[in-house]
Amino acid sequence: YYYQEPERTSRGEPVTLTAEDEQIISELYDPKNGEFIPERSLILILVESLEPWALDAKGKDGSWVMPNLREFIDNNNTFVATNMQAMIVQGCSSDGQLMSITGLAPINKGITVTLYGEQRFPNYAHYYPSSRTVNPSPGSWRQPVVNPNYGIKILEESDTVFNDEGVFRRMQSIKMDTVSFVFLITESSHVPFNVADMVKYDIDPAMPEKVAKYLKCMHYMDEQFGTLLKRFKESEELRNCDIVITGDHSIMSEADIRETKTYTEKCGKTIANLEFGQIPLILYSPTLRESKVYEQQCLQVDIYPTILGLIGCESPQWKGVGMNLLDSVPRRVTIEQAYKL
């Protein structure tokens, strides 16, 4: 069911914008801008159902569930937001892609790529002379339709359909010697976590079953990320790229989180950032001079303007409805206004 073409659904009633709304839009959109050319390549990895507490989870033997991602964060100058509210909870991956690429809030009704896939949204992907998406199932979420409208010139299937290994293996063959945008989308950690049955990694049998399967899938994804980390450590080419890692949405229900907290308390263990409805945002850039953990509450829609800040685009055509977490400018649009706009 997940890989079938999404059905078109109703748009709902049109919203009338007030003069204040129109003023906000005029401040966010400037058609005169858009000539910016990034100095560095950008790699964006949208990890299916990635939640921040998974970064701090450990297996039965006390080892990190995601050791490669931990090494990447701990051994490089990175910016990590651990308190980012997912605006899609157990929801539509197409909206996760929309927010990370275009800075727009998810729609209240329907599926974005079916209702608005044909529209061209100004965003940072348009700035890159070379751009591509690597997806284990490029037919999912109407990728052939939305990618050109998101400014992405090449859509390619990974070497293995529905499999993260194929995504990262394809990444190994992509040269980064010219300024490029590469968007990697993983899928193996999607419910019902079928990959878990093939993963050889011991999780405490007392852990809730759904959580245990989820963590096994994340361990598998991390193993594949390890191939990129190896190339990163050996290649100055990759170390000169901007790299963003985030999730498309959270996946654990409030009941799942409560059950997991009960388990940790009973075992005398702790898992940091074990909260409902959150995703992490991990940034790396050769321009970052120190590591920082951003613990303030923020929103998934903040990913887009933060990426604009990361790549050095000070005057974008479209600023997005979120805020740049790398600077001190306060939030200009309330969450209620963002959803309306």
Coordinates of C-alpha atoms in Angstrom, one line a residue:
Y1 CA 0.0 0.0 0.0
Y2 CA 2.8 2.4 0.8
Y3 CA 4.4 2.3 -2.7
Q4 CA 1.2 2.8 -4.6
E5 CA 0.5 6.1 -6.3
P6 CA -1.3 8.3 -3.7
E7 CA -4.9 9.1 -4.6
R8 CA -5.8 12.7 -5.2
T9 CA -7.9 14.1 -2.3
S10 CA -10.0 17.2 -1.7
R11 CA -8.3 20.5 -1.2
G12 CA -10.9 21.7 1.3
E13 CA -12.3 25.2 1.4
P14 CA -10.2 28.1 0.1
V15 CA -8.7 30.5 2.8
T16 CA -9.1 34.3 2.5
L17 CA -5.9 36.1 3.4
T18 CA -6.1 39.3 5.4
A19 CA -4.0 42.4 4.7
E20 CA -1.7 41.2 7.5
D21 CA -1.2 37.8 5.8
E22 CA -0.4 39.5 2.5
Q23 CA 2.2 41.7 4.2
I24 CA 3.8 38.6 5.7
I25 CA 4.0 37.0 2.3
S26 CA 5.5 40.2 0.8
E27 CA 8.3 40.0 3.4
L28 CA 9.0 36.3 2.7
Y29 CA 9.0 36.4 -1.1
D30 CA 11.2 38.6 -3.3
P31 CA 11.1 37.6 -7.0
K32 CA 14.1 39.9 -7.7
N33 CA 16.4 37.6 -5.7
G34 CA 17.4 34.1 -6.9
E35 CA 20.8 34.7 -8.6
F36 CA 22.8 33.1 -5.7
I37 CA 25.2 30.3 -6.6
P38 CA 26.5 28.2 -3.6
E39 CA 30.2 27.8 -3.1
R40 CA 30.0 24.3 -1.8
S41 CA 28.0 21.2 -2.6
L42 CA 25.1 20.1 -0.3
I43 CA 24.2 16.6 0.6
L44 CA 20.7 16.3 2.3
I45 CA 19.8 12.9 3.8
L46 CA 16.1 12.5 4.7
V47 CA 16.0 9.4 6.9
E48 CA 12.7 7.7 7.1
S49 CA 11.1 8.1 10.6
L50 CA 14.3 9.3 12.3
E51 CA 13.7 10.4 15.9
P52 CA 16.3 12.1 18.1
W53 CA 16.2 9.6 21.0
A54 CA 17.4 6.9 18.5
L55 CA 20.8 8.6 18.4
D56 CA 21.2 8.0 22.2
A57 CA 19.7 4.4 22.2
K58 CA 22.0 1.4 23.0
G59 CA 21.8 -2.3 22.3
K60 CA 21.9 -5.2 24.7
D61 CA 25.7 -5.0 24.9
G62 CA 25.7 -1.3 25.6
S63 CA 26.9 -0.3 22.1
W64 CA 25.3 2.6 20.3
V65 CA 22.4 1.6 18.0
M66 CA 23.7 4.2 15.5
P67 CA 27.5 4.2 16.0
N68 CA 28.4 5.8 12.6
L69 CA 26.0 8.7 13.0
R70 CA 27.3 9.2 16.6
E71 CA 30.9 9.2 15.3
F72 CA 30.0 11.7 12.6
I73 CA 28.4 14.0 15.2
D74 CA 31.0 13.6 17.9
N75 CA 34.1 13.9 15.8
N76 CA 33.3 16.8 13.6
N77 CA 32.0 20.4 14.1
T78 CA 28.3 19.8 13.9
F79 CA 25.1 21.6 14.8
V80 CA 22.5 19.3 16.3
A81 CA 18.9 20.4 17.1
T82 CA 17.5 17.8 19.5
N83 CA 14.1 19.5 20.3
M84 CA 12.6 19.9 16.9
Q85 CA 8.8 19.3 16.8
A86 CA 7.8 17.2 13.9
M87 CA 4.9 18.9 12.1
I88 CA 3.8 15.6 10.6
V89 CA 3.3 13.0 13.3
Q90 CA 3.3 9.4 11.9
G91 CA 2.4 11.1 8.7
C92 CA 2.9 11.8 5.0
S93 CA 6.5 11.5 3.8
S94 CA 5.8 13.8 0.9
D95 CA 5.3 16.7 3.3
G96 CA 8.6 15.9 5.0
Q97 CA 10.2 16.3 1.6
L98 CA 8.3 19.5 0.9
M99 CA 9.3 21.1 4.2
S100 CA 13.0 20.3 3.9
I101 CA 13.2 21.5 0.3
T102 CA 10.7 24.4 0.1
G103 CA 10.2 25.6 3.7
L104 CA 6.4 25.3 3.5
A105 CA 4.2 23.9 6.3
P106 CA 2.3 20.6 5.6
I107 CA -1.2 21.0 4.3
N108 CA -4.1 20.3 6.7
K109 CA -6.0 18.0 4.3
G110 CA -4.9 15.7 1.6
I111 CA -1.4 14.8 0.2
T112 CA 0.8 17.6 -0.9
V113 CA 2.4 15.9 -3.9
T114 CA -1.0 14.9 -5.4
L115 CA -2.6 18.3 -4.9
Y116 CA 0.3 20.6 -5.5
G117 CA 3.0 18.4 -7.2
E118 CA 2.7 20.3 -10.5
Q119 CA 3.5 23.7 -8.9
R120 CA 7.0 25.0 -9.0
F121 CA 8.2 26.2 -5.6
P122 CA 11.2 28.5 -5.3
N123 CA 13.8 27.0 -3.0
Y124 CA 17.5 26.4 -2.5
A125 CA 17.7 23.4 -4.9
H126 CA 17.2 25.8 -7.8
Y127 CA 20.5 27.5 -7.0
Y128 CA 22.7 24.4 -7.7
P129 CA 24.0 23.9 -11.2
S130 CA 23.8 20.2 -10.7
S131 CA 21.2 18.4 -8.6
R132 CA 19.8 14.9 -8.2
T133 CA 17.6 12.8 -5.9
V134 CA 18.6 9.2 -5.1
N135 CA 15.5 7.3 -4.0
P136 CA 15.0 3.5 -3.5
S137 CA 11.6 3.8 -5.0
P138 CA 11.4 6.9 -7.3
G139 CA 7.8 6.2 -8.1
S140 CA 6.8 6.8 -4.5
W141 CA 5.2 10.2 -3.7
R142 CA 5.2 11.2 -7.4
Q143 CA 8.9 11.9 -7.5
P144 CA 9.1 12.2 -11.3
V145 CA 6.6 15.0 -11.1
V146 CA 7.7 16.9 -8.0
N147 CA 11.5 16.8 -8.5
P148 CA 11.7 19.1 -11.5
N149 CA 9.3 21.5 -9.8
Y150 CA 11.6 21.5 -6.7
G151 CA 14.5 22.4 -9.0
I152 CA 16.1 18.9 -9.0
K153 CA 17.4 18.0 -12.5
I154 CA 18.1 14.3 -12.1
L155 CA 16.0 11.6 -10.5
E156 CA 17.6 8.2 -10.1
E157 CA 16.6 5.0 -8.6
S158 CA 19.1 3.4 -6.1
D159 CA 20.9 0.2 -6.9
T160 CA 18.5 -1.8 -4.8
V161 CA 14.7 -1.0 -4.8
F162 CA 13.2 -0.3 -1.3
N163 CA 16.6 -0.7 0.3
D164 CA 18.9 1.8 2.0
E165 CA 22.0 -0.1 1.0
G166 CA 21.3 0.7 -2.6
V167 CA 20.9 4.4 -1.8
F168 CA 24.3 4.7 -0.2
R169 CA 26.0 2.5 -2.7
R170 CA 24.8 4.8 -5.5
M171 CA 26.0 7.7 -3.5
Q172 CA 29.5 6.2 -3.6
S173 CA 29.5 6.5 -7.4
I174 CA 28.5 10.2 -7.4
K175 CA 31.4 12.6 -7.9
M176 CA 31.3 15.8 -5.9
D177 CA 34.0 17.6 -7.9
T178 CA 31.5 20.3 -9.0
V179 CA 29.0 22.3 -6.9
S180 CA 26.1 19.9 -6.6
F181 CA 23.0 19.2 -4.6
V182 CA 22.4 15.5 -3.8
F183 CA 19.2 14.5 -2.0
L184 CA 19.2 11.0 -0.5
I185 CA 15.9 9.5 0.7
T186 CA 15.9 6.3 2.8
E187 CA 12.9 4.0 3.2
S188 CA 14.0 0.8 5.1
S189 CA 12.9 2.1 8.5
H190 CA 9.3 2.7 7.4
V191 CA 6.6 0.8 9.3
P192 CA 6.1 -2.2 9.6
F193 CA 9.9 -2.3 10.0
N194 CA 10.3 -5.4 7.8
V195 CA 14.0 -5.0 7.6
A196 CA 14.3 -5.7 11.3
D197 CA 14.0 -9.5 10.7
M198 CA 17.3 -9.5 8.7
V199 CA 19.4 -7.3 11.1
K200 CA 21.8 -9.0 13.3
Y201 CA 22.0 -6.7 16.3
D202 CA 20.9 -7.7 19.8
I203 CA 18.3 -5.6 21.5
D204 CA 17.2 -6.2 25.0
P205 CA 14.3 -8.7 24.7
A206 CA 12.5 -6.8 27.5
M207 CA 12.2 -3.7 25.2
P208 CA 8.8 -3.1 23.7
E209 CA 8.6 -5.0 20.4
K210 CA 7.8 -2.1 18.1
V211 CA 10.6 0.0 19.5
A212 CA 13.1 -2.9 19.2
K213 CA 12.2 -3.5 15.6
Y214 CA 12.5 0.3 14.9
L215 CA 15.9 0.4 16.5
K216 CA 17.1 -2.6 14.4
C217 CA 16.0 -0.8 11.3
M218 CA 17.9 2.3 12.4
H219 CA 21.0 0.2 13.1
Y220 CA 20.7 -1.1 9.5
M221 CA 20.4 2.4 8.1
D222 CA 23.4 3.5 10.2
E223 CA 25.5 0.6 8.7
Q224 CA 24.8 1.9 5.2
F225 CA 25.6 5.5 6.3
G226 CA 28.9 4.1 7.5
T227 CA 30.0 3.8 3.8
L228 CA 29.4 7.5 3.4
L229 CA 31.3 8.2 6.7
K230 CA 34.3 6.2 5.4
R231 CA 34.4 8.2 2.2
F232 CA 33.9 11.4 4.2
K233 CA 37.0 10.6 6.4
E234 CA 39.1 9.7 3.4
S235 CA 38.0 12.4 1.0
E236 CA 38.6 16.1 1.3
E237 CA 36.0 16.5 -1.5
L238 CA 33.3 15.4 0.9
R239 CA 34.6 17.3 3.9
N240 CA 34.2 20.4 1.8
C241 CA 30.5 19.8 1.4
D242 CA 27.6 21.0 3.5
I243 CA 25.8 17.9 4.9
V244 CA 22.3 17.9 6.4
I245 CA 20.7 14.8 8.1
T246 CA 17.1 14.9 9.3
G247 CA 13.9 12.9 9.5
D248 CA 10.7 13.1 7.4
H249 CA 8.5 12.7 10.5
S250 CA 8.3 10.9 13.8
I251 CA 6.8 7.4 14.0
M252 CA 6.3 6.4 17.6
S253 CA 2.9 7.1 19.2
E254 CA 2.5 8.7 22.6
A255 CA 1.7 5.2 23.9
D256 CA 4.9 3.9 22.4
I257 CA 6.9 6.6 24.1
R258 CA 5.2 6.0 27.5
E259 CA 5.8 2.3 27.2
T260 CA 9.5 2.9 26.4
K261 CA 9.9 5.3 29.4
T262 CA 8.3 2.6 31.6
Y263 CA 10.8 0.1 30.3
T264 CA 13.8 2.4 30.9
E265 CA 12.7 3.2 34.4
K266 CA 12.2 -0.5 35.3
C267 CA 15.7 -1.3 33.9
G268 CA 17.4 1.7 35.5
K269 CA 18.4 3.0 32.1
T270 CA 18.1 6.4 30.5
I271 CA 17.6 7.4 26.8
A272 CA 18.1 11.1 26.2
N273 CA 15.5 13.1 24.2
L274 CA 12.9 10.4 24.6
E275 CA 9.9 12.5 23.8
F276 CA 6.9 12.3 21.6
G277 CA 6.7 13.8 18.1
Q278 CA 10.2 15.0 17.5
I279 CA 12.9 14.7 14.8
P280 CA 16.6 15.7 14.9
L281 CA 18.4 18.1 12.6
I282 CA 22.1 17.5 12.1
L283 CA 24.2 20.0 10.2
Y284 CA 27.9 19.8 9.1
S285 CA 29.8 22.4 7.2
P286 CA 33.5 23.2 6.8
T287 CA 32.4 26.7 7.8
L288 CA 31.2 25.6 11.3
R289 CA 34.0 26.5 13.8
E290 CA 32.6 24.6 16.8
S291 CA 30.1 22.0 17.7
K292 CA 26.8 23.0 19.2
V293 CA 23.7 21.2 20.6
Y294 CA 20.6 23.4 20.1
E295 CA 18.2 22.4 22.8
Q296 CA 15.6 25.1 22.4
Q297 CA 12.2 24.1 21.0
C298 CA 12.0 24.6 17.3
L299 CA 9.9 23.4 14.4
Q300 CA 10.4 21.1 11.4
V301 CA 9.6 24.0 9.1
D302 CA 12.8 25.7 10.4
I303 CA 14.9 23.2 8.4
Y304 CA 14.6 25.1 5.2
P305 CA 15.7 28.6 6.4
T306 CA 18.5 27.0 8.4
I307 CA 19.8 25.3 5.3
L308 CA 19.7 28.7 3.5
G309 CA 21.9 30.0 6.3
L310 CA 24.2 27.1 6.2
I311 CA 24.9 27.5 2.4
G312 CA 25.3 31.3 2.8
C313 CA 22.2 32.5 1.0
E314 CA 21.5 35.8 2.6
S315 CA 18.9 37.1 0.1
P316 CA 16.8 34.1 -1.1
Q317 CA 13.9 34.4 -3.5
W318 CA 11.8 32.7 -0.8
K319 CA 12.6 32.8 2.9
G320 CA 10.2 30.1 4.1
V321 CA 7.8 30.4 7.0
G322 CA 10.3 29.1 9.6
M323 CA 13.4 30.6 11.2
N324 CA 17.1 30.2 10.7
L325 CA 18.4 28.4 13.8
L326 CA 22.0 29.5 13.0
D327 CA 21.3 33.1 13.7
S328 CA 19.5 35.1 16.4
V329 CA 16.7 36.6 14.4
P330 CA 13.4 35.7 16.2
R331 CA 10.6 33.8 14.6
R332 CA 8.7 36.1 12.1
V333 CA 5.7 33.9 11.5
T334 CA 3.6 32.2 14.1
I335 CA 2.8 28.5 13.6
E336 CA -0.9 29.4 13.1
Q337 CA 0.0 31.9 10.4
A338 CA 2.4 29.4 8.8
Y339 CA -0.3 26.8 8.4
K340 CA -2.8 29.4 7.0
L341 CA -0.2 30.7 4.5

